[in-house]
Coordinates of C-alpha atoms in Angstrom, one line a residue:
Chain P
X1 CA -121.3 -74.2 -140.0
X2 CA -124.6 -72.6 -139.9
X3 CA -125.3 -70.6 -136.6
X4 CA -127.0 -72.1 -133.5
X5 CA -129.0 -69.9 -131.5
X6 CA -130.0 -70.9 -128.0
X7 CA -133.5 -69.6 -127.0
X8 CA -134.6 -71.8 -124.2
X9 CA -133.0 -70.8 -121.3
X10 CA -136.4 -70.8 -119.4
X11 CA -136.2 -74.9 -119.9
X12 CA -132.8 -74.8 -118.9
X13 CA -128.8 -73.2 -118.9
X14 CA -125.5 -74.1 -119.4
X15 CA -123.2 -74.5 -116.4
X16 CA -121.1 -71.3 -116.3
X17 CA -117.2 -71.5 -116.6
X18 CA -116.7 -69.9 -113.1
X19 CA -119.3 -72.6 -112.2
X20 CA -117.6 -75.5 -113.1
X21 CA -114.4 -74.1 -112.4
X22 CA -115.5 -73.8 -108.2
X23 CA -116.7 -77.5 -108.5
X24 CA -114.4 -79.3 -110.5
X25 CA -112.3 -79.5 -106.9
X26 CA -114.8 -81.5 -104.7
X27 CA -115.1 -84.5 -107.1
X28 CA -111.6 -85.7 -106.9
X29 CA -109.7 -84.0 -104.3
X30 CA -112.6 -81.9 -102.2
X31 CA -114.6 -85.2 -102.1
X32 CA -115.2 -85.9 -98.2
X33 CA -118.7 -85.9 -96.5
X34 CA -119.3 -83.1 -94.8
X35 CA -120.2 -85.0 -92.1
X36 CA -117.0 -87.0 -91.4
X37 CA -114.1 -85.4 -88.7
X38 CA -111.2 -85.4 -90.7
X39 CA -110.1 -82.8 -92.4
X40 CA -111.8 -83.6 -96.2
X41 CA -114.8 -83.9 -94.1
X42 CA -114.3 -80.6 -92.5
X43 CA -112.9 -78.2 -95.7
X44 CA -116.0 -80.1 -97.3
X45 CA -118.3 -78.8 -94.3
X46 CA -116.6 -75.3 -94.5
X47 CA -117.5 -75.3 -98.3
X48 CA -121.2 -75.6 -98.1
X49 CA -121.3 -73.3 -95.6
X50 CA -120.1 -70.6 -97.7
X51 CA -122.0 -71.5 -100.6
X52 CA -125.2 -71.5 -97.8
X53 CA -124.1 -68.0 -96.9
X54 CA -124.1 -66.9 -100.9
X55 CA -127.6 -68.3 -101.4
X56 CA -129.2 -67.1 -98.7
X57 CA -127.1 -63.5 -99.0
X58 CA -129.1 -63.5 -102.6
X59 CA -132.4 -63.8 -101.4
X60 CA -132.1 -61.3 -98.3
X61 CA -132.2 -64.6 -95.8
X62 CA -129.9 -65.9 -92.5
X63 CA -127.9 -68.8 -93.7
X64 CA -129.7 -71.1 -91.0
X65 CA -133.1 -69.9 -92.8
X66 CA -131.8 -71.9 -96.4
X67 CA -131.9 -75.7 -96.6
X68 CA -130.3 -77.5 -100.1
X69 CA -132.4 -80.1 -101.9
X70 CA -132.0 -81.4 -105.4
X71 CA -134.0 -78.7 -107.2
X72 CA -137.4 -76.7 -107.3
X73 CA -139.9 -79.4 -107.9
X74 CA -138.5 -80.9 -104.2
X75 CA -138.6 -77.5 -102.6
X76 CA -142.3 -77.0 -103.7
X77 CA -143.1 -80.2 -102.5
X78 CA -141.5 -80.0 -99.1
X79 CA -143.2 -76.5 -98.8
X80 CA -146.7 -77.0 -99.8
X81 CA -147.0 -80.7 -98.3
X82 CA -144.9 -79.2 -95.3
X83 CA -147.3 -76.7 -94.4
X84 CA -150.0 -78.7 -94.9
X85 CA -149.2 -81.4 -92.6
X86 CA -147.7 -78.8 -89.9
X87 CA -151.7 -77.0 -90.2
X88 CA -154.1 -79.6 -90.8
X89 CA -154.7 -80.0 -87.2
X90 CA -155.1 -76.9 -86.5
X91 CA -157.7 -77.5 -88.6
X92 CA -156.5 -75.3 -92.2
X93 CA -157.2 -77.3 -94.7
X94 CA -157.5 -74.5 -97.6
X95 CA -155.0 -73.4 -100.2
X96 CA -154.4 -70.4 -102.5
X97 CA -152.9 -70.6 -105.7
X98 CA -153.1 -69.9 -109.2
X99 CA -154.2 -71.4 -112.3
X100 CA -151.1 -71.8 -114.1
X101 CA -148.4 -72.5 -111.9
X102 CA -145.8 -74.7 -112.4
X103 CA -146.8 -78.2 -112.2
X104 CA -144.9 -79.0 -109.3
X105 CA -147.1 -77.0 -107.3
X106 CA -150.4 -78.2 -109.0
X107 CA -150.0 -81.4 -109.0
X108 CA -148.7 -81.2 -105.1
X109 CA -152.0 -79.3 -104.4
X110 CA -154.1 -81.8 -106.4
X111 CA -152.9 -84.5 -104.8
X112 CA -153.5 -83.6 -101.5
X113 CA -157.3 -83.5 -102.2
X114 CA -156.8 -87.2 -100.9
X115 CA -156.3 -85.6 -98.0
X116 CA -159.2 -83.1 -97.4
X117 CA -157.7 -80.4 -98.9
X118 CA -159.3 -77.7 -101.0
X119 CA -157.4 -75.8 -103.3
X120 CA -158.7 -72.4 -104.9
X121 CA -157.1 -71.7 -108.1
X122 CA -157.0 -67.7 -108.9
X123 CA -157.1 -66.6 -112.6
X124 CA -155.2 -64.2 -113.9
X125 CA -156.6 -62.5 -116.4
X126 CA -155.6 -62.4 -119.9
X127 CA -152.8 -60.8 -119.1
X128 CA -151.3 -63.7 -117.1
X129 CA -150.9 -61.2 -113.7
X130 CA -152.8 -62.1 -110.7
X131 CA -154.8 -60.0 -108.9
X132 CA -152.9 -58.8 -104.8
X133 CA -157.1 -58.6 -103.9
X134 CA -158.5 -61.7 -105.2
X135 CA -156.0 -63.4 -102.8
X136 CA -157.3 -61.1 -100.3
X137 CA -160.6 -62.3 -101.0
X138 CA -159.9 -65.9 -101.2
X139 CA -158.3 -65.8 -97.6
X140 CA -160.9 -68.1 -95.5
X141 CA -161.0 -69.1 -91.6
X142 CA -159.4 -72.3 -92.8
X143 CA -156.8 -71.1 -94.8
X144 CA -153.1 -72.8 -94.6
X145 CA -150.8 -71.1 -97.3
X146 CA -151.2 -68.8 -100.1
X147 CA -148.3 -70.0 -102.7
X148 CA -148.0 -68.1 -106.0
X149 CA -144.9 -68.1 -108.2
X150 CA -143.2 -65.0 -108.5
X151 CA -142.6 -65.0 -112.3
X152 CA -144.5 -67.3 -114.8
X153 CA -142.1 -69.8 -116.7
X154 CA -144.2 -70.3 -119.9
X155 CA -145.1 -66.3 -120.6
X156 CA -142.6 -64.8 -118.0
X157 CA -145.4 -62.4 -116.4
X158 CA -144.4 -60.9 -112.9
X159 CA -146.7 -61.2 -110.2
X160 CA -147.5 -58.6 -107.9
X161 CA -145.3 -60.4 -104.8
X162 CA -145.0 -58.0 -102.4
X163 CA -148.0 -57.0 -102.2
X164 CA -149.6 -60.9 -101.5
X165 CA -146.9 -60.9 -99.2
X166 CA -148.0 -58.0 -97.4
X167 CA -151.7 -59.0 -97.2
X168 CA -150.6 -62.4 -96.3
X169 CA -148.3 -61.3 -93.1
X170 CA -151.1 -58.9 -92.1
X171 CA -153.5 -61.7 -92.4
X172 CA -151.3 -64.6 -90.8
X173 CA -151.4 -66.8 -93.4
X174 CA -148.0 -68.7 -94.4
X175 CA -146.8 -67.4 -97.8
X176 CA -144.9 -69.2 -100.1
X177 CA -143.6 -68.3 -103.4
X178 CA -142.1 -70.5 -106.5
X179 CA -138.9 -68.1 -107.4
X180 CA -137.6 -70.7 -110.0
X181 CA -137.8 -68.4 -113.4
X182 CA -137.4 -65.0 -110.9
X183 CA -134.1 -65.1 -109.1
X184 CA -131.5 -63.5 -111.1
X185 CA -134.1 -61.7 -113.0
X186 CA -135.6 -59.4 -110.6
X187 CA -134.8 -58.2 -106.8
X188 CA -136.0 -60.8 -104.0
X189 CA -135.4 -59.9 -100.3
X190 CA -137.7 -62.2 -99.0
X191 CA -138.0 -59.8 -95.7
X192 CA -139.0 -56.5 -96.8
X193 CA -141.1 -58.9 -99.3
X194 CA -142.9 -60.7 -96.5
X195 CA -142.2 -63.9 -98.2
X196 CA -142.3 -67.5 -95.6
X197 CA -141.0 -69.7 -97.7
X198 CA -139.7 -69.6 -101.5
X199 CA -138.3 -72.4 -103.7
X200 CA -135.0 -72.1 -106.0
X201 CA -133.5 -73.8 -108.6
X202 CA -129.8 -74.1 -109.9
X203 CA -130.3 -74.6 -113.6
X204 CA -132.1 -72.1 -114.6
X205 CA -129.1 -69.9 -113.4
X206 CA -126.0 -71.4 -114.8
X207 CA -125.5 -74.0 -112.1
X208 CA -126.3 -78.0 -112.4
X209 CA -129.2 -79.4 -112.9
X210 CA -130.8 -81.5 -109.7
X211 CA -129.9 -79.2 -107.0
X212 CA -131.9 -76.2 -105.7
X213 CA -132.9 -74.8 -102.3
X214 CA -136.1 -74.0 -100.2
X215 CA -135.8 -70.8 -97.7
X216 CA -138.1 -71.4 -94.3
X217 CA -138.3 -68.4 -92.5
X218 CA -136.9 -68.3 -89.4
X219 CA -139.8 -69.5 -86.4
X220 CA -141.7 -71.4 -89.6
X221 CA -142.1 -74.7 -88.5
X222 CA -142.9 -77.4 -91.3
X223 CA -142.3 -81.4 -91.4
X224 CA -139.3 -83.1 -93.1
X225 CA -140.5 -84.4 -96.4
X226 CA -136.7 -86.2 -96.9
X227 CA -136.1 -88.3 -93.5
X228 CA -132.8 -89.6 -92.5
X229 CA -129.1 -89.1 -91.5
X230 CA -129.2 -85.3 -89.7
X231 CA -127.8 -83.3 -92.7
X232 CA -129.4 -80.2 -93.2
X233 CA -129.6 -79.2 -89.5
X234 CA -132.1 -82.3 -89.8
X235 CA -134.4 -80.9 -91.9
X236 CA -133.2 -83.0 -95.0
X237 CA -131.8 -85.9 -95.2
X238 CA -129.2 -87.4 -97.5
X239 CA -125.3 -86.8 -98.2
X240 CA -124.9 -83.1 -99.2
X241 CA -124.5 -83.2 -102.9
X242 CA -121.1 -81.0 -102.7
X243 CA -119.8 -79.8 -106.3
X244 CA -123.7 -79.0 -107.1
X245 CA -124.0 -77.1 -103.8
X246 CA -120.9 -75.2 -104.5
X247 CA -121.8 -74.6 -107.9
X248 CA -125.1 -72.7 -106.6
X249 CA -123.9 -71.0 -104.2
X250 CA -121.3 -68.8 -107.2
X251 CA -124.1 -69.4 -109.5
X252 CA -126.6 -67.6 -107.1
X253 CA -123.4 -64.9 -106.0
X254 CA -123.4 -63.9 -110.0
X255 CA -127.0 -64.3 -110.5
X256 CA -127.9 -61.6 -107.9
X257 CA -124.8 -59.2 -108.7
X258 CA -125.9 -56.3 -111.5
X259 CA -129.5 -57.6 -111.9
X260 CA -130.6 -54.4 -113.2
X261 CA -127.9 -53.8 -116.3
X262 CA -128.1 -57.6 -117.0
X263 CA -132.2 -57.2 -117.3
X264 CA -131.7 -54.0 -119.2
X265 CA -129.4 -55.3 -122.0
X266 CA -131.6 -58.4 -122.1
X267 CA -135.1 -56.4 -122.2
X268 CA -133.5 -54.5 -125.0
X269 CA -132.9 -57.6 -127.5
X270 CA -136.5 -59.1 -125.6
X271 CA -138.5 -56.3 -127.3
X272 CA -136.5 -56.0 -130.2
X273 CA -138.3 -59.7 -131.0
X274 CA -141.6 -58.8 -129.8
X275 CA -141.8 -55.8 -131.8
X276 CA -140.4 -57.8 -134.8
X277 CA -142.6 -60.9 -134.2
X278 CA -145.9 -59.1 -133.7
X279 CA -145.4 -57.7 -136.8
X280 CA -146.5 -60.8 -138.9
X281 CA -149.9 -60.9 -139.4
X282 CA -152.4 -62.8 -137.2
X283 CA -149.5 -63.3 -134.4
X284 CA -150.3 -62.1 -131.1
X285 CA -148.1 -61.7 -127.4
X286 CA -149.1 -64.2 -124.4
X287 CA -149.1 -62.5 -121.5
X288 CA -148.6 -58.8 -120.2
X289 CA -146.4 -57.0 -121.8
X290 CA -144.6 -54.8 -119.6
X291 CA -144.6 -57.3 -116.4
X292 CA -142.7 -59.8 -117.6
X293 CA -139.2 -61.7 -117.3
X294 CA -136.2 -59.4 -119.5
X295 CA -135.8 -62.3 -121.5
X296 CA -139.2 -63.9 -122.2
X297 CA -141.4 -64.0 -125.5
X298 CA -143.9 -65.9 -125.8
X299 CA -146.1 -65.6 -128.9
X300 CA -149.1 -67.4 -131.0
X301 CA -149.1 -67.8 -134.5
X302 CA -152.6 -68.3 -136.0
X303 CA -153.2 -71.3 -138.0
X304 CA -149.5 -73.3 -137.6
X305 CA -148.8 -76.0 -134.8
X306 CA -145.6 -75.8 -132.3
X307 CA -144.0 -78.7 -132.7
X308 CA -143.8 -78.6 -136.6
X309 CA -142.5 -74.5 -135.8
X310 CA -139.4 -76.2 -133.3
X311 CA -138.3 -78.5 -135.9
X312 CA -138.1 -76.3 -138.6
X313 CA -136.6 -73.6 -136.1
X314 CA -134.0 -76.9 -134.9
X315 CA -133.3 -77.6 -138.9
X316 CA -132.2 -73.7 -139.3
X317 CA -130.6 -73.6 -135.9
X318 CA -132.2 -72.3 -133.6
X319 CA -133.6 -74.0 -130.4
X320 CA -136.5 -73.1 -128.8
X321 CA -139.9 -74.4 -127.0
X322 CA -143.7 -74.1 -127.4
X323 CA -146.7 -74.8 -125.5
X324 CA -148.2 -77.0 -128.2
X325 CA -150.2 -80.5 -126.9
X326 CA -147.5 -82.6 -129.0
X327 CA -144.5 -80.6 -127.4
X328 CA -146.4 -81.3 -123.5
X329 CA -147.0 -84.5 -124.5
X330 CA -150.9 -84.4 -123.8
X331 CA -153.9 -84.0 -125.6
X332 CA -154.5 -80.6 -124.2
X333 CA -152.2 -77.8 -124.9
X334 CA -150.2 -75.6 -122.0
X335 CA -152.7 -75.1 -118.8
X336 CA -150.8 -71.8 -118.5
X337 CA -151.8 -70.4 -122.5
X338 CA -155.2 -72.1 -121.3
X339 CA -155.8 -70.1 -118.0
X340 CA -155.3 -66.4 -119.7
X341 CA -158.1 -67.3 -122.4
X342 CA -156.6 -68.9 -125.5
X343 CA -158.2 -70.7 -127.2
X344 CA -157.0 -74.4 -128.2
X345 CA -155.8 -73.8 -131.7
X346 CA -153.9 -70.5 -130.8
X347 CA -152.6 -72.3 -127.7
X348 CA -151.1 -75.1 -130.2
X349 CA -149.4 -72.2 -132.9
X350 CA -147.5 -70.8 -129.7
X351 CA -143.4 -70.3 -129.1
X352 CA -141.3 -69.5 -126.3
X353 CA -137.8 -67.7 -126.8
X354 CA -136.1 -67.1 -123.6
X355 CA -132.5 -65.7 -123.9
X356 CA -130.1 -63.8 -121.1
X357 CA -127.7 -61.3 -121.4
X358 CA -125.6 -63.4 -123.1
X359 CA -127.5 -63.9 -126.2
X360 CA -126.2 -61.1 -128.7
X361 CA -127.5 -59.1 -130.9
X362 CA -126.5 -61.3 -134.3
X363 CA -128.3 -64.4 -132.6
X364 CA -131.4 -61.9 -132.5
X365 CA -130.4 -61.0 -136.4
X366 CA -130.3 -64.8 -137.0
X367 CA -133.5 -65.5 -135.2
X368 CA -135.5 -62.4 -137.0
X369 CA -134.2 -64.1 -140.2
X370 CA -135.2 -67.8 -140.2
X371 CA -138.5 -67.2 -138.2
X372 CA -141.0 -65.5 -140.5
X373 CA -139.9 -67.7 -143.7
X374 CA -141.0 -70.7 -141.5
X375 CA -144.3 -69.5 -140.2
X376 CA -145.0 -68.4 -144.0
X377 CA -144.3 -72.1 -145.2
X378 CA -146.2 -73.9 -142.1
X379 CA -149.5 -71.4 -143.3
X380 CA -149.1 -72.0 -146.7
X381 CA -149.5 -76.1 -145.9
X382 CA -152.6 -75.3 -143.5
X383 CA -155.8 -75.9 -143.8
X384 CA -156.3 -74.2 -141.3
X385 CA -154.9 -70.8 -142.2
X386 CA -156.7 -71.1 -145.3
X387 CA -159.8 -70.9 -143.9
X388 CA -158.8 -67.9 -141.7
X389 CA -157.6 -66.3 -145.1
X390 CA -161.0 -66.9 -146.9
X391 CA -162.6 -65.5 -143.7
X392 CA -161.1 -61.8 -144.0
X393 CA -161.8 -61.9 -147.5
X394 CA -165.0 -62.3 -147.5
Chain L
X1 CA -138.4 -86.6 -130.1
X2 CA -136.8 -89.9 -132.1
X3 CA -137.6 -88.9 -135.7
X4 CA -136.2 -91.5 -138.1
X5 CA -134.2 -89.7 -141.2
X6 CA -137.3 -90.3 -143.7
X7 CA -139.5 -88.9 -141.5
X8 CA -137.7 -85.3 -141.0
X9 CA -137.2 -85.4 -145.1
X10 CA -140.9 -85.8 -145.6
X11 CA -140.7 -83.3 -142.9
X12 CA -138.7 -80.5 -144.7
X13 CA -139.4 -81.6 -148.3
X14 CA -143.2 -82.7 -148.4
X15 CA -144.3 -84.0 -151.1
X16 CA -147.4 -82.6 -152.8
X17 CA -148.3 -79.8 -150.6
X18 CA -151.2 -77.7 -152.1
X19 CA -154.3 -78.1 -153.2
X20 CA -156.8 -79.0 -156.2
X21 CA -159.3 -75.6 -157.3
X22 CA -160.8 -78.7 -159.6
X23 CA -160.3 -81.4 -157.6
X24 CA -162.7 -84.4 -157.3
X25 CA -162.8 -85.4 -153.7
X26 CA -162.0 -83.3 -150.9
X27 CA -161.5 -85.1 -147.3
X28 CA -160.8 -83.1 -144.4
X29 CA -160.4 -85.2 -140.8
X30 CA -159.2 -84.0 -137.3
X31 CA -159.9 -81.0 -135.4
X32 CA -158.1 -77.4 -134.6
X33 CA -158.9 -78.1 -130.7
X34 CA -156.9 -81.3 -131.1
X35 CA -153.8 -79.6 -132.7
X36 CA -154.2 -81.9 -135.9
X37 CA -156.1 -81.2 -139.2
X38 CA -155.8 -83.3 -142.7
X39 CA -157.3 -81.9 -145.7
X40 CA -156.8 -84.0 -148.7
X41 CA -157.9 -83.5 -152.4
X42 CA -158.3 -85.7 -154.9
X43 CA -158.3 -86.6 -159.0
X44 CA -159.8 -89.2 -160.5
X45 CA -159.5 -90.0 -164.1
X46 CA -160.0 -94.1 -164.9
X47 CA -161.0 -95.1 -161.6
X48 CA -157.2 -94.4 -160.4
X49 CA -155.9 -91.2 -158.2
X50 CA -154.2 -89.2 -161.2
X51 CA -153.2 -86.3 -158.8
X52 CA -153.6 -85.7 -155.1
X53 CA -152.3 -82.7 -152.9
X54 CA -152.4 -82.1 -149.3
X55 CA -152.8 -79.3 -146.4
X56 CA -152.1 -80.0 -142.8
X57 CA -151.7 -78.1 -139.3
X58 CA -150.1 -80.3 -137.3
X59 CA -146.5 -81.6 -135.9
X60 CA -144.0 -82.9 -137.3
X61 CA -145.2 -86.9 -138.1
X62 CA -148.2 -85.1 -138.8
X63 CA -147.0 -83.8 -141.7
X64 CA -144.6 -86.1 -142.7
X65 CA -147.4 -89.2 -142.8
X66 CA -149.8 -86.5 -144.9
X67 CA -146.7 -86.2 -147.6
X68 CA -146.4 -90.0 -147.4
X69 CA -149.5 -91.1 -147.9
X70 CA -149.7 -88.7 -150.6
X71 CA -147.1 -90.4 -152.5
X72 CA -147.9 -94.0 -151.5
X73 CA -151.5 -93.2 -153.2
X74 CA -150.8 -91.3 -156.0
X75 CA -151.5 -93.3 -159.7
X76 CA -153.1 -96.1 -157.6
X77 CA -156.5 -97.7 -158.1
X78 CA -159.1 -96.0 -155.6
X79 CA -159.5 -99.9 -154.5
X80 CA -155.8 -99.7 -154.0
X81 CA -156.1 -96.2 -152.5
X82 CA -158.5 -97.6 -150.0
X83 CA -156.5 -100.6 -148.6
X84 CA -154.0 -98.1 -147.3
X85 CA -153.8 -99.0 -143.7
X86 CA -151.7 -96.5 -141.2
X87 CA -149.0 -99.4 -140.3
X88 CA -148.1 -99.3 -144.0
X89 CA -147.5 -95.2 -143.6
X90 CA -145.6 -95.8 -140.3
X91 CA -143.7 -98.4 -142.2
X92 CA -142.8 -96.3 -145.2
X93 CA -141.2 -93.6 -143.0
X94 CA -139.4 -96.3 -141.3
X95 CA -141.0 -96.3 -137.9
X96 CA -142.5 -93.4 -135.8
X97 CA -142.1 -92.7 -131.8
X98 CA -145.1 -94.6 -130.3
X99 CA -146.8 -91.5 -128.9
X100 CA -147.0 -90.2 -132.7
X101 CA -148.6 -93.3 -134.5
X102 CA -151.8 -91.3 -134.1
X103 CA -151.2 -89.2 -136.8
X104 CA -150.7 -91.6 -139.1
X105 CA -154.3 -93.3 -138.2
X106 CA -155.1 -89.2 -139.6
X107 CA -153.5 -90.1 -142.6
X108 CA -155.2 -92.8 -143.3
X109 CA -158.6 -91.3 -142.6
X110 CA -158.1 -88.3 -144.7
X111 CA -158.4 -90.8 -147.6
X112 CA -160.7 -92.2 -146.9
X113 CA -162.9 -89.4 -146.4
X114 CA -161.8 -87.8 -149.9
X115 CA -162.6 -90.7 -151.5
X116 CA -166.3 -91.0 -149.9
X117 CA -166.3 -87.5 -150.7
X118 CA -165.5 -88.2 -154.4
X119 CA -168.3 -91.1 -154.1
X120 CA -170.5 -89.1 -152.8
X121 CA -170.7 -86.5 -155.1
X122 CA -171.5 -89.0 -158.1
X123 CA -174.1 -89.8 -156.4
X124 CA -173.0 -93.0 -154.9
X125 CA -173.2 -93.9 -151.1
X126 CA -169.7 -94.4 -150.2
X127 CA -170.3 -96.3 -146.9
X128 CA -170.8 -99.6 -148.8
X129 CA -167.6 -99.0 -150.6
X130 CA -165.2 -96.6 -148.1
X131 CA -166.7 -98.0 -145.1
X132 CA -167.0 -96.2 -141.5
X133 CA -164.3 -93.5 -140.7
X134 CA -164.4 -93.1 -137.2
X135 CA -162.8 -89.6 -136.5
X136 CA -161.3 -91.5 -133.6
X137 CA -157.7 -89.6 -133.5
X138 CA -158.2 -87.0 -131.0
X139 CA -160.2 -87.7 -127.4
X140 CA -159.8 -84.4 -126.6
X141 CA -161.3 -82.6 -123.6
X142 CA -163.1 -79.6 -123.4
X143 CA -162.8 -77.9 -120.0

C-alpha cells in the first residue's frame, strides 16, 4: 500500500481522537437541550459552558464575550453585516479590507453595495502582507469597520494585526479580524491585540466541520443575523449544536497549548519543502517568506496547470490543493495569487501544501520524491513550457 | 471531480504526447490566461493523418480529450479527421463532468486548426474546406 500523504490541512482536518472521544457522550446519553430544566438539559447547559470558557480562554476573551455559530463563513457574516447595520445610521457607510480575503468576507462586503456601502480593498504587495499605514490612510469620516484576516489561507502570509488594531482603537473604528487559518498557529489575545471582533472555525483545528465562533467585545453592540429561540444570551438563535460545541471547545484547549514548539517542528519540515521546491527551475514562492503560517507552501510552477499537478500528486498519493481556475471552478484563477501580481498563467501552475506538526518527516521524504518527476512530465507535454525553453535559449 | 476510469487512463498514459520537427500542420488553440492550450501536429501522407502528436497545458480532461482525439484521428482521412465533433471525444472517454466539456470543444478545434494549417501551407485556403474555428473555449476576463 503505497503511502498517502495528507497536505491540505488549510482546506480542512481530521477530527482529533481526544475530539471525538469528548463528543461521542452528547449524542446518545448527553443529548438534552441545553435549554430544557431537567437534569440532561442542565449537564448539557453546564457542558457548553465549559467548552465557552475554553474558547474564549484561547483567544484572551470573557466567556460572555464568545457566541457559537456553525463556522467562520457565519461569523464573518454576522460581523461585517452586524456592524454595518448597527452604523449605517450613524451615517458609516465605509469599509476596509483587503484584496484577497477569504470570500466570506468579500462577497459579504460586495453585497452590501446594494446597500450604499463602499468598500476599499487594500493591496498587499507582492509579498501578500498588508500595509498597518495604508489602513491608516484609508480611515475616512465615514468609516464603519476595518476587517482584515489575520493569516492568509491560500499563501499563509501573516498580517501585521496588532498594529491595525492599535491604529484602529486609537482611531475608533470597530476592528474585526478573520482568525480562521491563525488560531492555533500563532498567539491571539484579542485585548492586548485591540481586536473588536474576530471569527473562528473548528475544522481547521481538529474539531467538526459546521461549527465555529464569533468573539464581540464586550460594550460592542451589533444586530442578530440568526433570530429566534434566546440561545446564545439571544444573540443567536437555534438549538446549541452540543457534541460540535464540545468538540471546539478541547479542540481550541489543545490548539492554543504549546503553539510555539508545535510551529517550530512544523516550520522546520515547511522550509525543508520550500527550499527543496524552489529548487526546480522556473518555480517561484507565493507570498512572503518569513511571515507566514508554520505549515504553508504555496508555490508556482511555470508552464504546468494545477489541476492536472493534484491528480497526478492524488495518483501517487499525496493530496493537496492549488489555486488553478479549474480547481476554483471559475474562469479566473485564485483572486488571492491575483492580488500580489501573478500573472494568469503562473497563477494556474500554483500548489498549496499545508501540513501541522503531525505530518513527519518521511511524508516530507515521500512528497520531495513524487513531486519533481511530475512537474518534469506535465512540462515535457506543454506547449507552453516549450516556448519558455526556446525563450532562454535564444 | 467525477473522472470516469478512461478518462484518468488517458490521464496518466496519454497517448502520443510529443511533437513533429517535420510535421505538416501545426494547430495551436486556447490561451495561457485561460489555463488551457492545445498544440497539435500533424502528418499527411495520401490525403490521410499518418502520424499526429500532441502538447497541452491544461487539467486533467484537458489532457485526456488531447490524447483522445489523437487516437480517434490518427490513420483517418483528413475528411474523416474533420468531422470529428467534441460529443464524439466526450463519448469516447465515456462521459466528462459537465463543467469540463469545454475542453473537449479545445480538442476538437486544435484539429481543425492543424489541418487549415496544413491547407494553408500548400497554398490552399482552408476556410472553404476546415471552415470557421471560433476560439470560443475561454471567455476569459482581464481585470
Amino acid at each position: 500500500m503505497e503511502r498517502f500523504v495528507y497536505a491540505d490541512n488549510a482546506a480542512t482536518t481530521p477530527v482529533s481522537e481526544e475530539v471525538l472521544k469528548a463528543m461521542l457522550p452528547y449524542f446518545r446519553e448527553g443529548y438534552g437541550n441545553p435549554s430544557s430544566i431537567y437534569q440532561k438539559g442542565r449537564d448539557a447547559a453546564k457542558a457548553i459552558r465549559l467548552a465557552r470558557d475554553k474558547v474564549a480562554r484561547g483567544i484572551g476573551a470573557q466567556p460572555e464575550e464568545l457566541y457559537f455559530t456553525s463556522g467562520g463563513s457565519e461569523a464573518d457574516n454576522w460581523a461585517i453585516k452586524g456592524v454595518v447595520e448597527a452604523l449605517a445610521k450613524k451615517g458609516k457607510k465605509h469599509i476596509i479590507t483587503t484584496a484577497f480575503e477569504h470570500h466570506a468576507v468579500l462577497h459579504v462586503c460586495q453585497s452590501l453595495r446594494k446597500h450604499g456601502i463602499e468598500t476599499t480593498y487594500l493591496e498587499v504587495g507582492p509579498l501578500g502582507v498588508v500595509k498597518a499605514e495604508d489602513v491608516a490612510a484609508a480611515i475616512r469620516e465615514d468609516t464603519a469597520l476595518v476587517t482584515i484576516m489575520y493569516a492568509n489561507n491560500e499563501i499563509g502570509t501573516i498580517q501585521p494585526i496588532a498594529e491595525i488594531g492599535k491604529i484602529c482603537r486609537e482611531k475608533g473604528i470597530l476592528f474585526h479580524t478573520d482568525a480562521v487559518q491563525a488560531l492555533g498557529n500563532l498567539e491571539i489575545d484579542v485585548k492586548a491585540q485591540n481586536i473588536d471582533l474576530l471569527s473562528l472555525s473548528g475544522h481547521k483545528i481538529h474539531a467538526q466541520k459546521g461549527v465555529g465562533a464569533l468573539y464581540i467585545r464586550k460594550g460592542v453592540r451589533i444586530p442578530n443575523l440568526i433570530e429566534g429561540g434566546g440561545q446564545e444570551g439571544g444573540h443567536r438563535a437555534g438549538t446549541e449544536n452540543v457534541p460540535a460545541i464540545v468538540g471546539l471547545g478541547v479542540a481550541v484547549e489543545i490548539a492554543t497549548k504549546d503553539i510555539q514548539a508545535r510551529a517550530d517542528k512544523t516550520r522546520k519540515m515547511r522550509d525543508r519543502l520550500i527550499d527543496e521546491i524552489t529548487k526546480l527551475p522556473r518555480t517561484r514562492l507565493n507570498g512572503d517568506r518569513e511571515h507566514r503560517l508554520p505549515g504553508n507552501v504555496n508555490v508556482s510552477f511555470e508552464g504546468i496547470e494545477g489541476e492536472s499537478l493534484l491528480l497526478m500528486l492524488d495518483l501517487r498519493g499525496v493530496a493537496a490543493s492549488s489555486g488553478s481556475a479549474c480547481t476554483s471552478g471559475s474562469l479566473d484563477p485564485s483572486h488571492v495569487l491575483l492580488s500580489i501580481g501573478l500573472v494568469h498563467e503562473v497563477a494556474h501552475g500554483s500548489l498549496r501544501l499545508s501540513i501541522t506538526h503531525e505530518t513527519t518527516e518521511e511524508d516530507i521524504d515521500h512528497i520531495l520524491k513524487v513531486l519533481p518527476p511530475v512537474v518534469e512530465q506535465l512540462r515535457a507535454m506543454s506547449p507552453l513550457w516549450e516556448n519558455i525553453v526556446k525563450g532562454e535559449n535564444r | 471531480m467525477e473522472y470516469s476510469d478512461k478518462v484518468l487512463d488517458h490521464f496518466s498514459n496519454p497517448r502520443n504526447v510529443g511533437e513533429l520537427t517535420d510535421a505538416d500542420g501545426i494547430g495551436e488553440v486556447g490561451s495561457p490566461a485561460c489555463g488551457d492550450i492545445m498544440k497539435m501536429y500533424i502528418k499527411v501522407e495520401d490525403g490521410k493523418i499518418a502520424d499526429v502528436k500532441f502538447k497541452t497545458f491544461g487539467c486533467g480532461a484537458a489532457i485526456a480529450t488531447s490524447s483522445m482525439a489523437t487516437e480517434l484521428i490518427k490513420g483517418q482521412p483528413l475528411e474523416e479527421a474533420l468531422k470529428l465533433t467534441n460529443k464524439a471525444v466526450v463519448e469516447a472517454l465515456e462521459g466528462l463532468p459537465p463543467v469540463k466539456i469545454h475542453c473537449s470543444v479545445l480538442a476538437e478545434q486544435a484539429i481543425k486548426s492543424a489541418i487549415s494549417d496544413y491547407y494553408t501551407r500548400l497554398g490552399v485556403d482552408p476556410l472553404p474546406i476546415v471552415g470557421p474555428i471560433k476560439d470560443t473555449h475561454c471567455h476569459a476576463h482581464f481585470h
